[in-house]
XYZ file of C-alpha atoms in Angstrom:
297
model
C 37.514 -9.714 166.404
C 40.879 -8.567 164.969
C 40.635 -4.963 163.783
C 43.716 -2.939 162.835
C 43.976 0.673 164.028
C 45.201 1.739 160.586
C 42.038 0.243 159.037
C 39.917 2.357 161.382
C 41.937 5.451 160.432
C 41.360 4.803 156.753
C 37.627 4.306 157.448
C 37.538 7.803 159.000
C 39.407 9.212 155.992
C 36.881 7.749 153.485
C 33.945 8.821 155.606
C 35.152 12.451 155.888
C 36.074 12.630 152.189
C 32.731 11.065 151.265
C 34.303 8.812 148.668
C 37.157 6.484 147.940
C 38.683 8.538 145.129
C 38.656 11.718 147.228
C 40.188 9.960 150.223
C 42.820 8.217 148.081
C 43.811 11.469 146.558
C 44.444 13.030 149.952
C 46.258 9.932 151.317
C 48.348 9.177 148.207
C 46.771 5.725 148.035
C 44.742 3.898 145.398
C 40.902 3.884 145.489
C 40.886 0.084 144.984
C 43.225 -0.430 147.919
C 41.012 1.763 150.171
C 37.896 -0.162 149.009
C 39.589 -3.471 149.857
C 40.555 -2.191 153.323
C 36.982 -1.113 154.018
C 35.654 -4.533 152.878
C 38.158 -6.202 155.254
C 36.994 -3.952 158.079
C 33.339 -4.620 157.358
C 34.016 -8.372 157.348
C 35.837 -8.139 160.691
C 33.050 -6.122 162.283
C 30.278 -8.056 160.651
C 28.323 -4.972 159.559
C 28.171 -2.777 156.406
C 29.675 0.657 157.071
C 29.057 2.244 153.623
C 26.298 2.061 151.076
C 27.984 2.124 147.700
C 26.605 2.958 144.264
C 28.340 3.705 140.993
C 27.888 7.426 141.739
C 28.154 7.839 145.547
C 29.370 6.482 148.833
C 27.351 7.140 151.963
C 27.655 5.932 155.568
C 25.147 3.486 156.934
C 23.695 4.075 160.386
C 26.338 1.744 161.809
C 29.033 3.652 159.934
C 27.788 7.006 161.282
C 27.861 5.732 164.838
C 31.364 4.302 164.436
C 32.607 7.570 162.953
C 31.111 9.593 165.837
C 33.017 7.496 168.360
C 36.237 7.044 166.428
C 36.916 10.684 165.705
C 37.687 11.722 169.349
C 39.538 8.479 169.964
C 41.882 8.836 166.980
C 42.563 12.481 167.932
C 43.681 11.301 171.349
C 46.057 8.771 169.613
C 47.449 11.568 167.446
C 47.990 13.722 170.569
C 49.753 10.893 172.355
C 52.066 10.271 169.354
C 52.737 14.018 169.112
C 54.240 14.001 172.624
C 57.098 11.997 171.073
C 57.318 14.494 168.260
C 58.324 17.193 170.785
C 61.621 15.296 171.273
C 62.593 15.566 167.623
C 65.070 18.195 166.463
C 62.553 19.230 163.782
C 58.744 18.995 163.922
C 57.222 16.449 161.609
C 53.772 15.268 160.606
C 50.750 16.598 158.822
C 48.976 19.895 159.397
C 45.477 20.203 158.025
C 44.008 23.737 157.624
C 40.472 24.703 156.594
C 40.400 28.205 155.027
C 38.210 30.439 152.926
C 39.057 30.579 149.181
C 39.954 34.275 149.503
C 42.601 33.414 152.153
C 44.029 30.626 150.022
C 44.238 33.115 147.133
C 45.360 36.311 148.891
C 47.094 35.438 152.113
C 48.625 31.968 152.187
C 50.878 32.453 149.123
C 52.972 34.898 151.207
C 53.193 32.389 154.116
C 53.220 28.804 152.915
C 56.414 28.670 150.793
C 58.498 30.046 153.666
C 56.840 27.697 156.174
C 57.514 24.618 154.025
C 61.102 25.668 153.497
C 61.620 26.134 157.230
C 59.887 22.849 158.192
C 60.659 20.255 155.423
C 59.354 17.373 157.557
C 55.864 18.811 157.765
C 53.223 18.065 155.110
C 50.597 20.801 154.831
C 47.102 20.049 153.639
C 44.855 23.044 152.832
C 41.118 22.640 152.347
C 39.721 25.822 150.743
C 35.992 26.359 151.087
C 33.742 29.235 152.129
C 31.180 27.197 154.095
C 31.683 27.310 157.864
C 32.757 23.903 159.179
C 33.266 22.069 162.461
C 37.063 21.731 162.497
C 37.172 18.550 164.549
C 34.418 16.858 162.567
C 36.256 17.785 159.330
C 39.455 16.280 160.668
C 41.366 19.620 160.581
C 43.853 20.888 163.107
C 43.064 24.585 162.607
C 41.056 26.922 160.470
C 41.358 30.508 159.200
C 38.265 32.749 159.383
C 37.352 36.391 160.015
C 36.380 37.375 163.546
C 32.625 37.384 162.962
C 32.750 33.722 161.965
C 35.106 32.371 164.701
C 33.783 29.578 166.835
C 33.503 30.143 170.517
C 36.035 28.557 172.892
C 38.767 28.673 170.258
C 42.213 30.194 170.462
C 42.676 32.841 167.757
C 46.010 34.089 166.384
C 46.191 36.954 163.826
C 47.438 35.954 160.394
C 48.042 38.079 157.352
C 47.382 41.793 157.033
C 45.554 43.278 160.012
C 43.421 45.536 157.882
C 41.701 44.864 154.573
C 39.238 46.667 152.331
C 36.351 45.759 150.078
C 36.567 47.613 146.678
C 34.206 48.393 143.873
C 35.494 48.688 140.332
C 34.380 48.725 136.673
C 36.021 48.818 133.238
C 36.706 52.282 131.770
C 34.452 51.387 128.834
C 31.541 50.590 131.153
C 31.916 53.888 133.050
C 32.139 55.836 129.759
C 28.907 54.304 128.604
C 26.949 54.209 131.816
C 28.495 56.975 133.938
C 30.463 56.813 137.150
C 28.452 56.344 140.399
C 28.916 59.346 142.736
C 27.155 57.804 145.728
C 26.520 54.157 146.760
C 22.804 54.620 146.115
C 23.642 55.277 142.418
C 24.553 51.542 142.171
C 20.879 50.704 142.163
C 20.788 52.065 138.613
C 23.822 50.135 137.455
C 24.640 46.573 136.318
C 26.411 44.897 139.227
C 27.981 41.424 139.477
C 26.634 39.724 142.555
C 27.546 36.690 144.668
C 25.275 34.060 146.187
C 26.291 31.657 148.926
C 25.342 27.948 148.772
C 22.646 28.690 151.392
C 21.000 31.013 148.910
C 21.920 34.252 150.730
C 23.358 37.083 148.657
C 25.967 39.269 150.418
C 24.954 42.832 150.864
C 27.250 45.530 149.470
C 28.256 47.629 152.418
C 29.893 51.077 152.139
C 31.095 53.516 154.801
C 32.468 57.019 154.987
C 33.064 58.710 158.293
C 30.171 57.814 160.542
C 27.818 56.910 157.661
C 27.265 53.281 156.660
C 25.087 52.191 153.746
C 23.991 48.677 152.775
C 23.025 48.252 149.099
C 21.382 45.357 147.228
C 22.095 46.141 143.558
C 21.033 44.076 140.583
C 22.964 42.852 137.607
C 23.483 40.366 134.781
C 25.643 37.802 136.593
C 25.490 35.971 139.942
C 28.420 33.764 141.000
C 29.297 31.725 144.076
C 31.688 33.709 146.340
C 35.241 32.400 146.282
C 35.952 30.103 143.410
C 33.938 31.883 140.762
C 35.172 35.327 141.528
C 37.736 35.263 138.692
C 34.717 34.988 136.382
C 33.157 37.998 138.065
C 36.345 40.047 137.559
C 36.641 38.931 133.929
C 33.017 39.974 133.367
C 33.684 43.407 134.850
C 36.854 43.797 132.763
C 34.763 43.009 129.672
C 32.563 46.019 130.499
C 29.505 44.160 131.620
C 29.139 45.630 135.111
C 30.526 46.756 138.463
C 32.309 44.218 140.723
C 32.703 44.420 144.492
C 35.406 42.277 146.087
C 38.500 42.206 148.270
C 40.756 45.086 147.203
C 43.755 42.741 147.031
C 41.860 40.463 144.650
C 41.140 43.377 142.328
C 44.553 45.039 142.684
C 46.198 43.506 139.581
C 43.322 44.739 137.337
C 43.336 48.115 139.057
C 47.045 48.573 138.635
C 46.976 47.514 134.930
C 44.093 49.907 134.228
C 41.731 47.093 133.206
C 39.476 48.245 136.013
C 38.898 51.723 137.461
C 38.063 52.260 141.148
C 34.469 53.166 141.871
C 33.349 55.006 145.084
C 36.827 54.620 146.554
C 36.143 57.052 149.475
C 33.369 54.658 150.530
C 35.373 51.465 150.573
C 34.855 49.757 153.958
C 37.776 48.592 156.085
C 37.675 45.485 158.204
C 40.102 43.485 160.389
C 42.200 40.748 158.841
C 41.662 37.023 159.457
C 42.650 34.790 162.346
C 44.077 31.281 162.603
C 41.937 29.468 165.112
C 42.149 26.109 166.797
C 40.743 24.204 169.818
C 42.123 25.267 173.150
C 43.400 21.863 174.086
C 46.398 21.297 176.347
C 48.648 19.632 173.770
C 48.970 21.561 170.508
C 50.227 19.280 167.694
C 53.841 19.992 166.827
C 53.068 20.920 163.130
C 50.474 23.421 164.261
C 52.723 24.839 166.931
C 55.405 25.327 164.208
C 52.944 27.099 161.966
C 51.900 29.429 164.814
C 55.485 30.275 165.558
C 56.131 30.916 161.856
C 53.239 33.383 161.436
C 54.123 35.141 164.661
C 57.750 35.397 163.706
C-alpha cells in the first residue's frame, strides 16, 4: 500500500478545517485538487475517510481514528524537521496561533507587523475565535488567552498590556433622555446591550471599587455574540439605544471622539492582560521561538 506522507498531511488539514474549501483557503491550494488527493488516499487505503454531501464534509469512523493517530505522528515529523531549522541563519516555516477576537482586534496589530518585518521567512496564521480549543487538536502551535482560561501544563508568556479594564459607556443623547447611572445597581433600570456565548451563557457585568465588587445582570434591546458582533453593539450604543460594556481599548475611539460618554468610570474593573501559551515540550518550533523572543524584546 503506497501512501504519501504529504497526502496524509492534506487529509489532516481537510479534517481540521471541516471542508475542502476551508482547507484550500488556508493552504493556498484548490478545493478540487484537495478532493482528488483525498480520493487517491481513500483508494490506497481501501476505506472511505469522509462522508460528503453538497453542503458538508464529515469524517467517517475510519477517518476519525486515522486523524487521532496521525496528529501526534505528524507533530513529531514537524519537530524533527524543525531541528534542521535551527541551523538556518533566519527562522522559517509556519506559526499557527489561536486567539480571542478581542486579542486579534486590540493587541496583535501592535505586534504582528513588526514580527513579520523581522522574520520575513515565517508565515503567520491567526485563527480568531472566542471558544476555548485544544491547541494540539486544532493544529495550532500556541494560543493566547487570559489567565482564567489557560490550560494546565502549559508554558505561559505575557503578551500585550499587563493591565486592562472593562468599561461602560453610552451616547450623550441616551444619557440626556434616560439619566446617568450613579451606581451599578442603577443599570437594572436601563437599556443595556448584552453578549451571549455560543454555549448560551451571558457574561455578567462585574464592577469594583475599593473592596466592593458587584455582579449585575441588566436587560436590554440587543444581544450579540461576544467578539465578532461587538462592533454592532458599539454602533447601537452610539445610536443612543443603550449602554455598552466592553474592553476599554475597544471603546476608546468612540470615547475620545465624544460619540460615547463614560458611565460609572470609578467602578470599571481592572484585570491582568493575556498570555501566549504553548505545550511544554522539549523542542519549541523555530517560528514560535522567534515570536516569543519578539514579544519579550
